[in-house]
Every structure is written in structure tokens, then in C-alpha cells.
């Protein structure tokens, strides 16, 4: 039963959130606390001594930031909702679960873990500036908008990093307890996914317009951005002889965080982008794992 729930956690969480959207949308205020806790548990597993920054990381983070701005400003003149949805799919940091998939595909887990930390820190520093120029905050004075977003983003993304390393250095018993609960982050992830999906469905159900053209376009843009990021990540990673890690680092996103940021700082329609990205990235990862399994089976038969 536990194996079944783990294998089918993604669709079950999404279906549960969609069906029970009236209940789960009410839990939306707890999303930042769930994100904080998941990142804290993840960063507790990362030792500062294991971090190794590489040229690949800086190429990927530059593409992530510059690409998100280019995508937004190239589309905003035609459709601001699609521009915001595509932008947040590009800007979102790497998923904390990406290291697991990278290891299963035969990539460098240490490289991916370092980039996950780097991307979360960089997004925490850059998001207040980027969001201040668009969405619901563009009408506010820049510095008022900037500090308002900083006040909410920093505790969610930066504080877990600081607390995790404090726990490692000063509270070894608590650190050992955290390490003894490897599945805790997974369970929190399923709850958070149900909540953000419920919030997105509630918005779609309660919106006044019956025309869902924008929502379809935003979801389609999520597919395009997802494929583009996996392709570019693999291409850049291949140049540095780290193709698998490059693809996962840029392509596999913390969609729960992205949905939350879109719902809070942008037009809520933009959250459809990362919500659809959940499906696209997991479809690509499933296909990659299937290919890897077939390749391993063929290799074992030749032996």
C-alpha cells in the first residue's frame, strides 16, 4: 500500500486537491509554512563541505534569470497572463526532489544538490525585483513593492537555509532526528500539492469569465517552457560533461513554490502555468526513467 501511494502520489494529490478544492483552497495560507518546512528538511541533508560550485551552475542560473525576463517581455505585449505564466515556469528554482531523479538517471547528485541550493537563494534575491515590475505589484511604488515581496519571500526561501545549517552546527540531536525521517518531506509535498491545486481550481471555478482561452494558452506555454528548459539544460550540461544533471537542474522545478508565488504576486491565472508544469515535467521524467530502465535491461542481457 505504501509503495502504491508513493508511486501514485502525484495524480492522487492533484485529484484530491481538485475534487476537494473548496476545502483545500481554505488551507492556502499554510502553503508558505509547508514550503519552509520542506526546504528546511532538504537543506538539513546538505553539508556545506559537500557543496562544489561549477561553471555549469553559473551558466544555468544566468539562463534561468535572463531567460525568464526575455520570455516575459517578448510575450507581455501580446498577452500578459501568458507572459507571467511562462515567466514563472522559467524563474522557479529547482525542485528539491530533482536530486533523486538525477541519481536514478545516473547523473551527478552532488552537482544537482549544489544547484538546488544556489537556485533557491538566487530566486529569493531576484524575485522581489522581478515581481515588483509586473503583476499586482506594478502599480505600487517600486521600493514599497520590493520590500513587501522581500518580507514574504526571504523567510520562505532564505530562512530554511540558515536554520538548516544552524541545526547541523549547534543541534546535532535534532539534526539526527531530522535525518531519521527521510519521508517527512515527501508527505508534506503531497499535502502542499493538494492545497495549491485546490487553490488554482477554486480560482478557475469562481472566475466570472466563462472563456478559458487564456488558461489553455498559459498551460500550453508551460509545456513549451518545460521542453525548452530540459533541452537547454541538457545541451549546456553536455558541454560540461554533465548532461543529465544539467537537464534536471533547469527542467525540474519547484512547482509548488511557483504556483504559490504566481497566486500571491501575479495574476492568479498565471498559476495555471506551473500547475500544468507539474504534469509536463513528470511526464518527461517518467519517459526518461523508462528509457534508462530499458537501456539497463538491454545491457544486462548482453552480459
PDB file of C-alpha atoms in Angstrom, residues 149-303:
ATOM      1  CA  UNK A 149       7.823  40.981  -1.510  1.00  0.00           C
ATOM      2  CA  UNK A 150      11.168  40.626   0.298  1.00  0.00           C
ATOM      3  CA  UNK A 151       9.319  40.398   3.587  1.00  0.00           C
ATOM      4  CA  UNK A 152       7.386  37.363   2.326  1.00  0.00           C
ATOM      5  CA  UNK A 153       9.907  35.626   0.056  1.00  0.00           C
ATOM      6  CA  UNK A 154      13.012  35.735   2.253  1.00  0.00           C
ATOM      7  CA  UNK A 155      11.509  33.833   5.216  1.00  0.00           C
ATOM      8  CA  UNK A 156      10.277  31.109   2.855  1.00  0.00           C
ATOM      9  CA  UNK A 157      13.480  30.611   0.844  1.00  0.00           C
ATOM     10  CA  UNK A 158      16.434  32.013   2.802  1.00  0.00           C
ATOM     11  CA  UNK A 159      15.455  31.258   6.394  1.00  0.00           C
ATOM     12  CA  UNK A 160      15.263  27.447   5.872  1.00  0.00           C
ATOM     13  CA  UNK A 161      18.823  27.548   4.550  1.00  0.00           C
ATOM     14  CA  UNK A 162      20.083  29.465   7.634  1.00  0.00           C
ATOM     15  CA  UNK A 163      18.112  27.325  10.092  1.00  0.00           C
ATOM     16  CA  UNK A 164      19.273  24.065   8.497  1.00  0.00           C
ATOM     17  CA  UNK A 165      22.937  24.926   8.817  1.00  0.00           C
ATOM     18  CA  UNK A 166      22.421  26.205  12.381  1.00  0.00           C
ATOM     19  CA  UNK A 167      20.792  22.882  13.296  1.00  0.00           C
ATOM     20  CA  UNK A 168      23.690  20.966  11.721  1.00  0.00           C
ATOM     21  CA  UNK A 169      26.288  23.004  13.598  1.00  0.00           C
ATOM     22  CA  UNK A 170      24.654  23.530  17.001  1.00  0.00           C
ATOM     23  CA  UNK A 171      21.853  20.987  17.445  1.00  0.00           C
ATOM     24  CA  UNK A 172      23.201  17.543  16.468  1.00  0.00           C
ATOM     25  CA  UNK A 173      20.416  15.619  18.214  1.00  0.00           C
ATOM     26  CA  UNK A 174      17.720  17.479  16.314  1.00  0.00           C
ATOM     27  CA  UNK A 175      19.736  17.062  13.127  1.00  0.00           C
ATOM     28  CA  UNK A 176      19.904  13.307  13.651  1.00  0.00           C
ATOM     29  CA  UNK A 177      16.156  13.233  14.280  1.00  0.00           C
ATOM     30  CA  UNK A 178      15.514  15.095  11.013  1.00  0.00           C
ATOM     31  CA  UNK A 179      17.745  12.664   9.096  1.00  0.00           C
ATOM     32  CA  UNK A 180      15.823   9.750  10.595  1.00  0.00           C
ATOM     33  CA  UNK A 181      12.625  10.949   8.872  1.00  0.00           C
ATOM     34  CA  UNK A 182      13.511  10.775   5.147  1.00  0.00           C
ATOM     35  CA  UNK A 183       9.850  10.512   4.091  1.00  0.00           C
ATOM     36  CA  UNK A 184       8.626  13.573   6.022  1.00  0.00           C
ATOM     37  CA  UNK A 185       9.363  15.972   3.170  1.00  0.00           C
ATOM     38  CA  UNK A 186       7.578  13.648   0.738  1.00  0.00           C
ATOM     39  CA  UNK A 187       4.372  13.617   2.801  1.00  0.00           C
ATOM     40  CA  UNK A 188       4.453  17.392   3.217  1.00  0.00           C
ATOM     41  CA  UNK A 189       4.931  17.720  -0.541  1.00  0.00           C
ATOM     42  CA  UNK A 190       1.751  15.747  -1.293  1.00  0.00           C
ATOM     43  CA  UNK A 191      -0.271  17.897   1.126  1.00  0.00           C
ATOM     44  CA  UNK A 192       1.148  21.115  -0.324  1.00  0.00           C
ATOM     45  CA  UNK A 193       0.429  19.922  -3.866  1.00  0.00           C
ATOM     46  CA  UNK A 194      -3.207  19.207  -2.995  1.00  0.00           C
ATOM     47  CA  UNK A 195      -3.527  22.688  -1.476  1.00  0.00           C
ATOM     48  CA  UNK A 196      -2.043  24.638  -4.400  1.00  0.00           C
ATOM     49  CA  UNK A 197      -4.052  22.616  -6.935  1.00  0.00           C
ATOM     50  CA  UNK A 198      -7.190  23.231  -4.870  1.00  0.00           C
ATOM     51  CA  UNK A 199      -6.436  26.951  -4.820  1.00  0.00           C
ATOM     52  CA  UNK A 200      -5.941  27.014  -8.597  1.00  0.00           C
ATOM     53  CA  UNK A 201      -9.164  25.080  -9.262  1.00  0.00           C
ATOM     54  CA  UNK A 202     -11.076  27.367  -6.878  1.00  0.00           C
ATOM     55  CA  UNK A 203      -9.882  30.388  -8.840  1.00  0.00           C
ATOM     56  CA  UNK A 204     -10.908  28.825 -12.168  1.00  0.00           C
ATOM     57  CA  UNK A 205     -14.339  27.804 -10.856  1.00  0.00           C
ATOM     58  CA  UNK A 206     -15.082  31.154  -9.232  1.00  0.00           C
ATOM     59  CA  UNK A 207     -13.840  33.427 -12.013  1.00  0.00           C
ATOM     60  CA  UNK A 208     -16.556  35.461 -13.717  1.00  0.00           C
ATOM     61  CA  UNK A 209     -15.446  34.793 -17.297  1.00  0.00           C
ATOM     62  CA  UNK A 210     -16.554  31.552 -18.951  1.00  0.00           C
ATOM     63  CA  UNK A 211     -13.864  31.916 -21.636  1.00  0.00           C
ATOM     64  CA  UNK A 212     -10.941  29.644 -20.776  1.00  0.00           C
ATOM     65  CA  UNK A 213      -8.782  30.582 -23.762  1.00  0.00           C
ATOM     66  CA  UNK A 214      -6.168  32.299 -21.588  1.00  0.00           C
ATOM     67  CA  UNK A 215      -5.960  29.347 -19.224  1.00  0.00           C
ATOM     68  CA  UNK A 216      -5.391  26.950 -22.145  1.00  0.00           C
ATOM     69  CA  UNK A 217      -2.722  29.258 -23.603  1.00  0.00           C
ATOM     70  CA  UNK A 218      -0.977  29.530 -20.211  1.00  0.00           C
ATOM     71  CA  UNK A 219      -0.985  25.724 -19.806  1.00  0.00           C
ATOM     72  CA  UNK A 220       0.376  25.345 -23.352  1.00  0.00           C
ATOM     73  CA  UNK A 221       3.133  27.857 -22.589  1.00  0.00           C
ATOM     74  CA  UNK A 222       4.056  25.716 -19.576  1.00  0.00           C
ATOM     75  CA  UNK A 223       4.567  22.744 -21.908  1.00  0.00           C
ATOM     76  CA  UNK A 224       6.741  24.770 -24.285  1.00  0.00           C
ATOM     77  CA  UNK A 225       8.869  26.192 -21.443  1.00  0.00           C
ATOM     78  CA  UNK A 226       9.228  22.747 -19.839  1.00  0.00           C
ATOM     79  CA  UNK A 227      10.505  21.112 -23.044  1.00  0.00           C
ATOM     80  CA  UNK A 228      12.739  24.114 -23.745  1.00  0.00           C
ATOM     81  CA  UNK A 229      14.352  24.010 -20.301  1.00  0.00           C
ATOM     82  CA  UNK A 230      15.067  20.289 -20.396  1.00  0.00           C
ATOM     83  CA  UNK A 231      16.595  20.718 -23.857  1.00  0.00           C
ATOM     84  CA  UNK A 232      18.724  23.753 -22.950  1.00  0.00           C
ATOM     85  CA  UNK A 233      19.772  22.236 -19.616  1.00  0.00           C
ATOM     86  CA  UNK A 234      20.931  19.041 -21.327  1.00  0.00           C
ATOM     87  CA  UNK A 235      22.695  20.995 -24.064  1.00  0.00           C
ATOM     88  CA  UNK A 236      24.622  23.184 -21.608  1.00  0.00           C
ATOM     89  CA  UNK A 237      25.243  20.230 -19.291  1.00  0.00           C
ATOM     90  CA  UNK A 238      26.592  18.206 -22.206  1.00  0.00           C
ATOM     91  CA  UNK A 239      29.172  20.925 -22.876  1.00  0.00           C
ATOM     92  CA  UNK A 240      30.426  20.439 -19.293  1.00  0.00           C
ATOM     93  CA  UNK A 241      30.107  16.620 -19.492  1.00  0.00           C
ATOM     94  CA  UNK A 242      27.173  16.660 -17.072  1.00  0.00           C
ATOM     95  CA  UNK A 243      24.201  16.282 -19.402  1.00  0.00           C
ATOM     96  CA  UNK A 244      21.768  14.562 -17.027  1.00  0.00           C
ATOM     97  CA  UNK A 245      22.317  16.965 -14.116  1.00  0.00           C
ATOM     98  CA  UNK A 246      22.053  19.975 -16.431  1.00  0.00           C
ATOM     99  CA  UNK A 247      18.703  18.831 -17.792  1.00  0.00           C
ATOM    100  CA  UNK A 248      17.228  18.089 -14.368  1.00  0.00           C
ATOM    101  CA  UNK A 249      18.631  21.278 -12.812  1.00  0.00           C
ATOM    102  CA  UNK A 250      16.936  23.527 -15.347  1.00  0.00           C
ATOM    103  CA  UNK A 251      13.911  21.420 -16.238  1.00  0.00           C
ATOM    104  CA  UNK A 252      12.629  20.028 -12.929  1.00  0.00           C
ATOM    105  CA  UNK A 253      11.036  22.887 -10.992  1.00  0.00           C
ATOM    106  CA  UNK A 254       9.704  23.513  -7.508  1.00  0.00           C
ATOM    107  CA  UNK A 255       6.191  23.863  -8.923  1.00  0.00           C
ATOM    108  CA  UNK A 256       4.544  24.213  -5.515  1.00  0.00           C
ATOM    109  CA  UNK A 257       6.631  27.307  -4.827  1.00  0.00           C
ATOM    110  CA  UNK A 258       5.984  28.593  -8.366  1.00  0.00           C
ATOM    111  CA  UNK A 259       2.204  28.195  -8.011  1.00  0.00           C
ATOM    112  CA  UNK A 260       2.253  29.951  -4.639  1.00  0.00           C
ATOM    113  CA  UNK A 261       4.321  32.865  -5.971  1.00  0.00           C
ATOM    114  CA  UNK A 262       2.038  33.247  -9.003  1.00  0.00           C
ATOM    115  CA  UNK A 263      -1.083  33.250  -6.827  1.00  0.00           C
ATOM    116  CA  UNK A 264       0.359  35.813  -4.417  1.00  0.00           C
ATOM    117  CA  UNK A 265       2.321  38.213  -6.650  1.00  0.00           C
ATOM    118  CA  UNK A 266       0.960  37.817 -10.192  1.00  0.00           C
ATOM    119  CA  UNK A 267      -2.404  37.423 -11.891  1.00  0.00           C
ATOM    120  CA  UNK A 268      -3.828  34.185 -10.437  1.00  0.00           C
ATOM    121  CA  UNK A 269      -4.352  32.900 -13.993  1.00  0.00           C
ATOM    122  CA  UNK A 270      -0.553  32.688 -14.243  1.00  0.00           C
ATOM    123  CA  UNK A 271      -0.614  29.869 -11.652  1.00  0.00           C
ATOM    124  CA  UNK A 272      -2.119  27.607 -14.329  1.00  0.00           C
ATOM    125  CA  UNK A 273       1.344  27.626 -15.957  1.00  0.00           C
ATOM    126  CA  UNK A 274       3.260  25.955 -13.109  1.00  0.00           C
ATOM    127  CA  UNK A 275       0.193  23.850 -12.266  1.00  0.00           C
ATOM    128  CA  UNK A 276       0.350  22.343 -15.762  1.00  0.00           C
ATOM    129  CA  UNK A 277       4.152  22.156 -15.475  1.00  0.00           C
ATOM    130  CA  UNK A 278       3.640  19.541 -12.748  1.00  0.00           C
ATOM    131  CA  UNK A 279       2.177  17.231 -15.380  1.00  0.00           C
ATOM    132  CA  UNK A 280       4.669  18.086 -18.137  1.00  0.00           C
ATOM    133  CA  UNK A 281       7.854  17.630 -16.075  1.00  0.00           C
ATOM    134  CA  UNK A 282       6.685  14.386 -14.505  1.00  0.00           C
ATOM    135  CA  UNK A 283       5.720  13.033 -17.928  1.00  0.00           C
ATOM    136  CA  UNK A 284       9.231  13.807 -19.221  1.00  0.00           C
ATOM    137  CA  UNK A 285      10.862  12.319 -16.110  1.00  0.00           C
ATOM    138  CA  UNK A 286       8.737   9.161 -16.405  1.00  0.00           C
ATOM    139  CA  UNK A 287       9.784   8.787 -20.039  1.00  0.00           C
ATOM    140  CA  UNK A 288      13.461   9.310 -19.115  1.00  0.00           C
ATOM    141  CA  UNK A 289      13.282   6.713 -16.345  1.00  0.00           C
ATOM    142  CA  UNK A 290      11.573   4.264 -18.717  1.00  0.00           C
ATOM    143  CA  UNK A 291      14.341   4.759 -21.288  1.00  0.00           C
ATOM    144  CA  UNK A 292      17.012   4.303 -18.602  1.00  0.00           C
ATOM    145  CA  UNK A 293      15.353   1.098 -17.368  1.00  0.00           C
ATOM    146  CA  UNK A 294      15.133  -0.304 -20.916  1.00  0.00           C
ATOM    147  CA  UNK A 295      18.781   0.595 -21.537  1.00  0.00           C
ATOM    148  CA  UNK A 296      19.886  -1.119 -18.313  1.00  0.00           C
ATOM    149  CA  UNK A 297      17.831  -4.218 -19.148  1.00  0.00           C
ATOM    150  CA  UNK A 298      19.386  -4.410 -22.614  1.00  0.00           C
ATOM    151  CA  UNK A 299      22.887  -4.015 -21.138  1.00  0.00           C
ATOM    152  CA  UNK A 300      22.268  -6.795 -18.593  1.00  0.00           C
ATOM    153  CA  UNK A 301      21.010  -9.150 -21.325  1.00  0.00           C
ATOM    154  CA  UNK A 302      24.158  -8.569 -23.406  1.00  0.00           C
ATOM    155  CA  UNK A 303      26.259  -9.567 -20.404  1.00  0.00           C
TER     156      UNK A 303
END
